[in-house]
Coordinates of C-alpha atoms and ligand atoms in Angstrom, one line a residue:
X786 CA 0.9 18.0 -18.5
X787 CA 2.6 18.3 -14.6
X788 CA 5.8 18.2 -15.8
X789 CA 6.7 17.7 -19.5
X790 CA 9.0 15.3 -20.9
X791 CA 12.1 16.6 -22.0
X792 CA 15.7 16.0 -23.2
X793 CA 17.1 14.3 -20.4
X794 CA 14.2 12.8 -19.6
X795 CA 14.5 10.1 -22.3
X796 CA 17.4 7.8 -20.9
X797 CA 15.5 7.7 -17.6
X798 CA 12.1 6.7 -19.9
X799 CA 14.2 3.8 -21.2
X800 CA 15.2 2.6 -17.8
X801 CA 11.5 2.8 -17.0
X802 CA 10.6 0.7 -20.0
X803 CA 12.9 -1.6 -19.0
X804 CA 11.5 -2.1 -15.5
X805 CA 7.8 -2.1 -16.7
X806 CA 8.1 -4.8 -19.2
X807 CA 9.8 -6.7 -15.7
X808 CA 7.0 -6.0 -13.7
X809 CA 4.4 -7.0 -16.5
X810 CA 6.0 -10.4 -17.1
X811 CA 5.1 -11.8 -13.4
X812 CA 1.5 -10.0 -13.5
X813 CA -0.3 -12.3 -16.0
X814 CA -3.9 -11.8 -14.9
X815 CA -3.8 -8.0 -15.2
X816 CA -2.3 -8.2 -18.4
X817 CA -5.0 -10.6 -19.3
X818 CA -7.9 -8.3 -17.9
X819 CA -6.0 -5.4 -20.5
X820 CA -6.5 -7.4 -23.0
X821 CA -10.1 -8.0 -22.5
X822 CA -10.5 -4.5 -21.5
X823 CA -9.1 -3.8 -25.1
X824 CA -12.2 -5.7 -26.8
X825 CA -15.1 -4.7 -24.2
X826 CA -13.7 -1.2 -23.4
X827 CA -15.9 -0.8 -19.6
X828 CA -14.1 2.8 -19.3
X829 CA -14.9 4.2 -22.4
X830 CA -15.3 8.1 -22.1
X831 CA -14.3 8.2 -18.3
X832 CA -11.8 10.3 -16.8
X833 CA -9.8 9.0 -13.9
X834 CA -7.9 10.9 -11.4
X835 CA -5.3 9.0 -9.2
X836 CA -3.4 8.8 -6.1
X837 CA -0.9 5.4 -5.9
X838 CA 2.5 4.6 -5.1
X839 CA 4.2 5.4 -9.3
X840 CA 5.9 2.0 -9.5
X841 CA 6.2 0.0 -12.4
X842 CA 3.1 -2.5 -11.1
X843 CA 1.0 0.7 -10.8
X844 CA 1.9 1.5 -14.5
X845 CA 0.6 -2.0 -15.9
X846 CA -2.6 -1.2 -14.3
X847 CA -2.6 2.1 -15.7
X848 CA -1.9 0.3 -19.0
X849 CA -5.2 -2.0 -18.0
X850 CA -7.0 0.8 -17.7
X851 CA -6.5 2.7 -21.0
X852 CA -6.9 0.0 -22.3
X853 CA -10.5 0.0 -21.1
X854 CA -10.9 3.3 -22.8
X855 CA -10.3 5.4 -20.0
X856 CA -8.2 8.9 -19.6
X857 CA -6.0 8.9 -16.6
X858 CA -4.0 11.4 -14.7
X859 CA -1.9 10.3 -11.7
X860 CA -0.4 11.7 -8.7
X861 CA 2.0 10.2 -6.4
X862 CA 0.6 8.7 -3.0
X863 CA 3.7 9.4 -1.0
X864 CA 6.8 12.2 -1.4
X865 CA 9.3 9.2 -1.6
X866 CA 7.9 6.1 -3.2
X867 CA 7.8 7.8 -6.9
X868 CA 10.0 6.0 -9.0
X869 CA 11.5 8.5 -11.1
X870 CA 12.5 6.2 -14.6
X871 CA 8.9 4.8 -14.5
X872 CA 7.2 8.3 -14.3
X873 CA 9.2 9.2 -17.4
X874 CA 8.3 6.1 -18.8
X875 CA 4.5 6.3 -18.3
X876 CA 4.5 10.2 -19.4
X877 CA 6.6 9.3 -22.9
X878 CA 3.0 7.2 -23.4
X879 CA 1.1 10.4 -23.3
X880 CA -0.1 9.5 -19.6
X881 CA -0.4 12.5 -17.1
X882 CA 1.8 12.3 -14.3
X883 CA 2.5 14.3 -11.2
X884 CA 5.3 12.5 -9.2
X885 CA 8.6 12.5 -8.6
X886 CA 11.0 11.0 -5.9
X887 CA 11.7 13.2 -2.8
X888 CA 9.2 16.3 -3.1
X889 CA 8.2 18.7 -0.3
X890 CA 5.0 18.9 1.4
X891 CA 3.4 20.8 -0.8
X892 CA 4.6 19.8 -4.2
X893 CA 2.6 16.4 -2.9
X894 CA -0.5 18.0 -2.6
X895 CA 0.4 20.5 -5.5
X896 CA 0.7 17.1 -7.6
X897 CA -2.3 15.8 -6.1
X898 CA -4.5 18.8 -7.3
X899 CA -2.7 19.1 -10.5
X900 CA -4.2 15.4 -10.9
X901 CA -7.9 16.4 -9.7
X902 CA -7.7 19.2 -13.1
X903 CA -8.5 16.1 -14.9
X904 CA -12.1 16.7 -13.4
X905 CA -12.7 12.9 -12.8
X906 CA -15.6 10.9 -12.8
X907 CA -13.9 8.5 -10.9
X908 CA -11.6 8.3 -8.7
X909 CA -8.5 6.2 -7.1
X910 CA -6.6 6.5 -4.0
X911 CA -3.8 4.9 -1.6
X912 CA -4.6 6.6 1.8
X913 CA -7.6 8.8 0.7
X914 CA -5.2 12.4 0.4
X915 CA -6.5 12.7 -2.9
X916 CA -10.1 11.9 -1.5
X917 CA -9.9 14.1 1.7
X918 CA -8.7 17.3 -0.7
X919 CA -11.3 16.3 -3.1
X920 CA -14.3 16.7 -0.6
X921 CA -12.4 19.9 1.4
X922 CA -10.8 22.3 -1.6
X923 CA -12.0 20.9 -4.8
X924 CA -15.7 20.6 -3.8
X925 CA -16.3 22.3 -7.5
X926 CA -15.3 18.9 -8.6
X927 CA -17.6 16.1 -6.3
X928 CA -20.1 16.8 -8.2
X929 CA -18.8 15.2 -11.1
X930 CA -17.5 12.2 -9.3
X931 CA -20.2 9.0 -9.2
X932 CA -16.8 6.8 -7.7
X933 CA -14.0 5.9 -6.5
X934 CA -11.6 2.5 -4.9
X935 CA -9.5 2.6 -2.2
X936 CA -6.8 0.5 -1.9
X937 CA -4.9 0.5 2.0
X938 CA -6.4 -0.4 5.6
X939 CA -5.4 3.3 6.8
X940 CA -7.5 5.3 3.7
X941 CA -10.5 2.3 4.4
X942 CA -10.4 3.6 8.4
X943 CA -10.4 7.5 7.2
X944 CA -13.5 6.8 4.8
X945 CA -15.6 4.6 6.8
X946 CA -15.5 7.4 9.6
X947 CA -16.4 10.3 6.5
X948 CA -19.2 7.6 5.3
X949 CA -20.0 7.9 9.3
X950 CA -20.1 11.5 9.4
X951 CA -22.8 11.8 6.3
X952 CA -19.1 13.5 4.8
X953 CA -18.8 11.0 1.6
X954 CA -20.2 12.3 -1.5
X955 CA -19.7 9.2 -3.6
X956 CA -19.5 5.5 -3.4
X957 CA -15.9 3.9 -2.6
X958 CA -14.8 0.2 -3.4
X959 CA -12.5 -0.9 -0.3
X960 CA -10.6 -2.7 -2.9
X961 CA -8.2 -3.4 0.7
X962 CA -10.5 -5.3 1.7
X963 CA -10.9 -8.1 -0.5
X964 CA -9.3 -11.6 0.7
X965 CA -6.6 -11.3 -2.2
X966 CA -5.2 -8.5 -1.1
X967 CA -5.1 -9.0 2.7
X968 CA -4.1 -12.8 2.3
X969 CA -1.6 -12.1 -0.2
X970 CA -0.9 -7.7 -0.6
X971 CA -0.6 -7.8 2.7
X972 CA 0.9 -10.5 4.3
X973 CA 4.0 -11.8 1.5
X974 CA 3.7 -8.1 -0.4
X975 CA 4.0 -5.7 2.8
X976 CA 6.7 -8.9 4.9
X977 CA 9.3 -9.3 1.9
X978 CA 9.3 -5.9 0.5
X979 CA 9.5 -4.6 4.1
X980 CA 12.8 -6.7 5.2
X981 CA 14.0 -5.8 1.4
X982 CA 14.2 -2.7 2.4
X983 CA 15.5 -3.2 5.5
X984 CA 17.8 -4.8 3.9
X985 CA 19.1 -2.6 0.5
X986 CA 19.0 0.3 3.3
X987 CA 21.3 -1.2 6.1
X988 CA 22.7 -4.7 4.6
X989 CA 22.1 -5.8 8.0
X990 CA 22.0 -9.5 9.0
X991 CA 19.0 -10.9 10.4
X992 CA 19.5 -13.9 11.8
X993 CA 20.2 -14.7 15.4
X994 CA 19.0 -10.5 15.7
X995 CA 15.7 -9.4 17.4
X996 CA 13.1 -7.9 15.9
X997 CA 10.0 -5.9 17.0
X998 CA 7.3 -5.9 14.6
X999 CA 4.4 -3.5 16.2
X1000 CA 1.8 -4.5 15.0
X1001 CA 0.0 -7.9 14.1
X1002 CA -2.8 -7.1 11.3
X1003 CA -2.3 -9.1 8.1
X1004 CA 0.7 -6.6 7.5
X1005 CA 2.2 -7.4 10.6
X1006 CA 1.8 -11.1 10.6
X1007 CA 3.6 -11.0 7.0
X1008 CA 6.4 -9.0 8.8
X1009 CA 7.1 -11.3 11.6
X1010 CA 7.2 -14.2 9.7
X1011 CA 9.9 -13.1 7.5
X1012 CA 11.4 -12.4 10.2
X1013 CA 11.1 -15.2 11.8
X1014 CA 12.2 -17.3 8.2
X1015 CA 15.3 -15.0 8.2
X1016 CA 16.5 -16.7 11.5
X1017 CA 15.5 -14.1 14.0
X1018 CA 13.6 -13.7 17.1
X1019 CA 10.9 -12.2 16.9
X1020 CA 8.9 -10.3 19.7
X1021 CA 5.1 -8.9 18.5
X1022 CA 3.7 -5.9 20.5
X1023 CA -0.2 -5.2 20.1
X1024 CA -3.3 -3.2 21.8
X1025 CA -5.7 -5.7 20.1
X1026 CA -6.4 -9.0 22.8
X1027 CA -7.1 -10.6 19.9
X1028 CA -4.4 -10.3 17.7
X1029 CA -1.6 -10.5 20.5
X1030 CA -2.9 -14.0 21.8
X1031 CA -2.4 -15.0 17.8
X1032 CA 1.0 -14.0 17.9
X1033 CA 1.5 -15.2 21.0
X1034 CA 0.0 -18.8 19.5
X1035 CA 1.9 -18.8 16.8
X1036 CA 5.1 -18.5 19.0
X1037 CA 6.4 -14.9 18.9
X1038 CA 6.9 -13.6 22.0
X1039 CA 4.4 -10.4 23.0
X1040 CA 5.6 -7.9 25.2
X1041 CA 4.8 -4.6 25.3
X1042 CA 6.9 -1.9 23.4
X1043 CA 8.5 -0.5 26.9
X1044 CA 9.5 -3.8 27.8
X1045 CA 10.9 -4.5 23.9
X1046 CA 12.9 -1.7 23.4
X1047 CA 15.6 -2.0 25.2
X1048 CA 16.1 -5.7 23.5
X1049 CA 15.5 -4.6 20.4
X1050 CA 18.4 -5.4 17.0
X1051 CA 15.5 -4.2 14.6
X1052 CA 11.7 -2.3 14.7
X1053 CA 9.2 -2.3 12.2
X1054 CA 6.1 -0.4 12.9
X1055 CA 3.1 -2.0 10.8
X1056 CA -0.1 -0.4 13.0
X1057 CA -0.9 2.2 11.2
X1058 CA -1.5 4.3 14.2
X1059 CA 0.9 7.2 15.7
X1060 CA 3.8 7.3 18.0
X1061 CA 4.4 4.2 18.9
X1062 CA 7.4 4.3 19.4
X1063 CA 8.4 7.5 21.2
X1064 CA 10.6 9.2 23.2
X1065 CA 10.8 6.7 26.6
X1066 CA 11.1 4.2 23.9
X1067 CA 13.9 5.5 22.2
X1068 CA 15.9 6.6 25.4
X1069 CA 15.8 2.5 25.9
X1070 CA 17.1 1.5 23.2
X1071 CA 20.5 -0.4 22.4
X1072 CA 23.9 1.0 20.4
X1073 CA 22.9 0.5 16.8
X1074 CA 19.3 -0.1 16.8
X1075 CA 17.3 0.4 13.1
X1076 CA 14.2 1.6 12.7
X1077 CA 11.7 1.6 10.1
X1078 CA 8.5 1.8 8.9
X1079 CA 6.3 0.1 7.1
X1080 CA 2.9 1.8 8.0
X1081 CA 1.3 3.9 5.7
X1082 CA 2.0 7.3 7.0
X1083 CA 5.5 8.9 8.6
X1084 CA 3.6 9.2 12.2
X1085 CA 4.8 5.6 13.4
X1086 CA 7.8 6.6 15.0
X1087 CA 8.2 9.9 16.7
X1088 CA 10.8 11.1 14.6
X1089 CA 10.7 14.7 16.0
X1090 CA 11.2 13.3 19.8
X1091 CA 14.3 11.6 18.0
X1092 CA 15.7 14.7 16.4
X1093 CA 15.8 16.1 20.1
X1094 CA 17.5 13.3 21.5
X1095 CA 20.1 13.6 19.5
X1096 CA 23.0 15.3 19.6
X1097 CA 24.5 15.0 16.0
X1098 CA 22.5 13.5 13.4
X1099 CA 24.8 12.3 10.2
X1100 CA 22.5 12.2 7.2
X1101 CA 22.9 9.3 4.7
X1102 CA 25.6 7.3 6.3
X1103 CA 23.6 4.2 3.7
X1104 CA 21.0 4.7 1.9
X1105 CA 17.9 5.8 3.0
X1106 CA 19.8 5.8 6.7
X1107 CA 20.4 8.3 9.0
X1108 CA 22.1 8.0 11.9
X1109 CA 21.1 9.7 14.9
X1110 CA 23.7 10.6 17.9
X1111 CA 22.5 10.3 21.6
X1112 CA 24.5 12.8 24.4
X1113 CA 26.1 9.4 25.8
X1114 CA 27.3 8.3 22.2
X1115 CA 24.9 5.7 21.2
X1116 CA 23.6 5.6 18.1
X1117 CA 19.7 5.1 16.1
X1118 CA 19.4 4.2 13.0
X1119 CA 15.9 5.4 10.9
X1120 CA 14.8 4.3 7.8
X1121 CA 13.0 6.4 5.1
X1122 CA 12.8 9.8 7.3
X1123 CA 10.0 7.0 9.2
X1124 CA 8.0 6.6 5.7
X1125 CA 7.3 3.5 3.9
X1126 CA 10.4 1.8 4.2
X1127 CA 9.7 -0.8 1.3
X1128 CA 8.7 1.7 -1.1
X1129 CA 11.4 3.9 -0.3
X1130 CA 14.1 1.5 0.2
X1131 CA 13.1 -1.1 -1.8
X1132 CA 10.5 -1.0 -4.9
X1133 CA 7.6 -2.1 -2.9
X1134 CA 5.3 -5.4 -3.1
X1135 CA 6.5 -7.8 -5.5
X1136 CA 4.8 -7.9 -9.1
X1137 CA 3.3 -11.1 -8.8
X1138 CA 1.2 -9.3 -6.0
X1139 CA 0.5 -6.3 -7.0
X1140 CA -1.3 -8.6 -10.1
X1141 CA -3.9 -10.1 -7.7
X1142 CA -4.2 -6.3 -5.7
X1143 CA -4.0 -3.8 -9.1
X1144 CA -6.4 -7.2 -11.0
X1145 CA -9.2 -6.4 -8.2
X1146 CA -9.0 -2.9 -8.1
X1147 CA -9.4 -3.6 -12.2
X1148 CA -12.6 -5.7 -12.1
X1149 CA -13.8 -2.9 -9.3
X1150 CA -13.3 0.2 -11.1
X1151 CA -15.2 -1.8 -14.1
X1152 CA -17.9 -2.8 -11.5
X1153 CA -18.2 1.0 -10.2
X1154 CA -18.1 2.5 -14.4
X1155 CA -21.6 0.3 -14.7
X1156 CA -22.8 -0.2 -11.0
X1157 CA -22.1 3.7 -9.9
X1158 CA -25.0 5.8 -11.2
X1159 CA -26.8 3.1 -8.4
X1160 CA -24.7 2.8 -5.6
X1161 CA -25.6 5.8 -2.7
X1162 CA -22.7 7.7 -1.1
X1163 CA -21.3 4.9 1.2
X1164 CA -18.1 2.2 1.3
X1165 CA -18.8 -0.7 -0.5
X1166 CA -16.6 -4.4 -0.8
X1167 CA -15.5 -5.8 -3.7
X1168 CA -18.2 -8.2 -4.8
X1169 CA -16.9 -11.5 -3.9
X1170 CA -17.3 -12.7 -7.6
X1171 CA -14.4 -10.6 -8.1
X1172 CA -11.8 -12.0 -6.0
X1173 CA -12.7 -15.4 -6.7
X1174 CA -12.1 -14.7 -9.8
X1175 CA -8.7 -13.1 -9.6
X1176 CA -8.1 -15.9 -8.0
X1177 CA -9.1 -18.6 -10.5
X1178 CA -7.1 -16.4 -13.0
X1179 CA -4.0 -16.6 -10.8
X1180 CA -3.8 -20.4 -10.1
X1181 CA -4.5 -20.6 -13.9
X1182 CA -1.7 -18.7 -15.0
X1183 CA 0.3 -20.5 -12.6
X1184 CA -1.0 -24.1 -13.8
X1185 CA -2.5 -25.3 -10.5
X1186 CA -5.2 -27.1 -10.5
X1187 CA -7.7 -27.4 -7.5
X1188 CA -11.1 -29.4 -7.0
X1189 CA -14.6 -29.1 -7.9
X1190 CA -17.6 -30.2 -6.2
X1191 CA -19.4 -33.3 -7.3
X1192 CA -22.7 -33.4 -7.5
X1193 CA -23.2 -35.2 -4.8
X1194 CA -21.6 -32.7 -2.8
X1195 CA -23.2 -29.5 -3.4
X1196 CA -26.8 -31.3 -3.3
X1197 CA -25.4 -32.5 0.1
X1198 CA -24.3 -28.4 1.2
X1199 CA -27.8 -27.6 0.1
X1200 CA -29.5 -30.1 1.6
X1201 CA -29.8 -29.6 5.3
X1202 CA -33.3 -28.5 6.9
X1203 CA -33.5 -27.0 10.3
X1204 CA -35.8 -29.4 12.3
X1205 CA -35.2 -32.3 9.8
Ligands
LIG474 N1 2.3 -1.0 -2.8 C1 3.0 -1.9 -2.6 N2 3.9 -2.1 -3.5 C2 3.4 -1.6 -4.5 C3 4.3 -1.4 -5.2 N3 4.9 -2.1 -6.3 N4 3.4 -0.7 -6.7 C4 2.2 0.2 -6.0 N5 1.5 0.2 -5.0 C5 1.9 -0.4 -4.0

């Protein structure tokens, strides 16, 4: 086991257990799937290496996979996002966990290697770091791996690139691309948890402030909607004309970053690309501007440029908040070192949202376990039925009923014939 439980971990593990219990209350769909897995054992005998944010919600997911019969090793998918109490609780349950908040780069990658030491049949990834290491540094393990799942947009982009170059050696299910993930996790999850991170870190007032949201994908849309709901004036920056038009028609101001830079009180990057906020933008920002990133990697804000420009850096002026003082006295506040603000300064997406993402993923793993020997290497969509089932279970848990087609309606939809 990566880091063993010791006496000092016991109170930590207790706190983690309480946190997991709390998350579980809001995850009825995953609870039901875990109970079903306990009966049907679809993952019996399978070893899974997972690289995910180590949070209470992930712990509930891990519980469902273990109920299904899987043996599991878990590493963190971000050096800052691990909830140490949850990691301690999972270890106390006998799960192999290689994760600690605040580790350096080498330790972060060592943890992924340690998770891979389980010699997995299936891999679960959030950002493609584990799959990348598997294909470059741990190729001796590849023959045994028969499938994987990827949780996030950034990871899917990388996997499609690998598939296009014929480099991907097994089938991977794009959990990120399910409707339940994009519509709820990316939008409501990222929207709420990102602002939660900003508010916990700075306690800033959002009403009346100008919030610049870079990127209007599902995540950016969520952030913009929540900020608007808090009474902020929202400016959106985009490189995609269709998304930019969508933002404009939804009533947001759309401008290039160079024009938005002097106006923003709070900047949130959610593009998945690098250097979205660069030196030339930082140079124009006003005193007290807050910089936060909600994209998967810490590449969207050019932190190097910020360091190079600063006269002084006051680390930790607030939780997860570093103050960069420019030569003319202006102070720019960088949250979470430019890493995922929602998982560093807050607790990630609420459990009620992760209920859907991890339920879709649990069903996708079970599907993969059954189909993997028949699938060629490549990136696969989650079967549509899984999406529908997750949504159906979520509605049922909330006591929300929906209509069903009448026979006449179903016949009508089937009846049209070209040329009739
Ligand atoms: N990604 C975003 N929020 C998360 C959470 N709460 N747990 C695991 N992964 C996440």
